CSV table of C-alpha atoms in Angstrom, one decimal:
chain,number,residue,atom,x,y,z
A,10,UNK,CA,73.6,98.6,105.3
A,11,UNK,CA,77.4,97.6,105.5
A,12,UNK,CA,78.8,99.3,103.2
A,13,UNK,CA,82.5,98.5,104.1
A,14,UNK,CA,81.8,94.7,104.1
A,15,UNK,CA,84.0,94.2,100.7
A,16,UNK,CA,87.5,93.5,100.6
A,17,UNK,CA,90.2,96.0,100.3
A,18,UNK,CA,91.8,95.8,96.3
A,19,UNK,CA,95.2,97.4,95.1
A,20,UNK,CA,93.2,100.7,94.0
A,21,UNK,CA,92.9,103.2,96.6
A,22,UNK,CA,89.2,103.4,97.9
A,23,UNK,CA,88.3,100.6,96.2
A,24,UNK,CA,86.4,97.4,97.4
A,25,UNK,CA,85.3,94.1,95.3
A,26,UNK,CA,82.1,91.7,96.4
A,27,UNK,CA,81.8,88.5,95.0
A,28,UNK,CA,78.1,87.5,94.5
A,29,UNK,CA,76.7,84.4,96.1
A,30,UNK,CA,74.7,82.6,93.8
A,31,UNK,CA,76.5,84.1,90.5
A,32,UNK,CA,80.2,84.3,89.8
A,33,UNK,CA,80.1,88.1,89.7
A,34,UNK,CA,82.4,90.3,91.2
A,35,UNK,CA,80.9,94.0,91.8
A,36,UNK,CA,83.6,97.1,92.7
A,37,UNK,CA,82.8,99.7,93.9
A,38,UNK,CA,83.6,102.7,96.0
A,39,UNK,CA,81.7,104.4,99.3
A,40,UNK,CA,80.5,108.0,99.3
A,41,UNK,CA,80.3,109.2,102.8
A,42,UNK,CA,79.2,112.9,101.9
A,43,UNK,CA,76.1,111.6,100.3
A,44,UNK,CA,75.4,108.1,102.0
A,45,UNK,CA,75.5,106.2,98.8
A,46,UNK,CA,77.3,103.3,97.0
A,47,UNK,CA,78.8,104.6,93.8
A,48,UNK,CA,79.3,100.5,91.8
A,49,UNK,CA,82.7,101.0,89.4
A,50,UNK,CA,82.7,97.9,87.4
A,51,UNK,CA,81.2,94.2,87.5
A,52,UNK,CA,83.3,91.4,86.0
A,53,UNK,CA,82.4,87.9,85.7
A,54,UNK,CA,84.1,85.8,88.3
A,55,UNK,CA,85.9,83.5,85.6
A,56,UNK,CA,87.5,86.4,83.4
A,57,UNK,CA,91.1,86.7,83.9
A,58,UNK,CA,92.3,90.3,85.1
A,59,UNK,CA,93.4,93.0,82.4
A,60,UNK,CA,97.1,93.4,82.2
């Protein structure tokens, strides 16, 4: 429904959505040409970033 609702990241196109009740963090990427939510990666909310 909102797909542009996640924040902005450092990679081009990219957005990140932290989950409410979990400590997940979901990226992903929006596909205008076909209306769909393409998810790149989920990470746990308490692993530290890769170098």
């Amino acid at each position: 429904m909102f797909p542009e609702v996640g924040h902005l990241t450092d990679e081009p196109g990219v957005r990140m959505f932290p989950t409410v009740r979990y400590p997940y963090l979901i990226f992903y990427t929006v596909n205008p040409a076909d209306a769909e939510i393409v998810i790149l990666h989920v990470r746990h909310g308490a692993q530290q970033p890769r170098p």
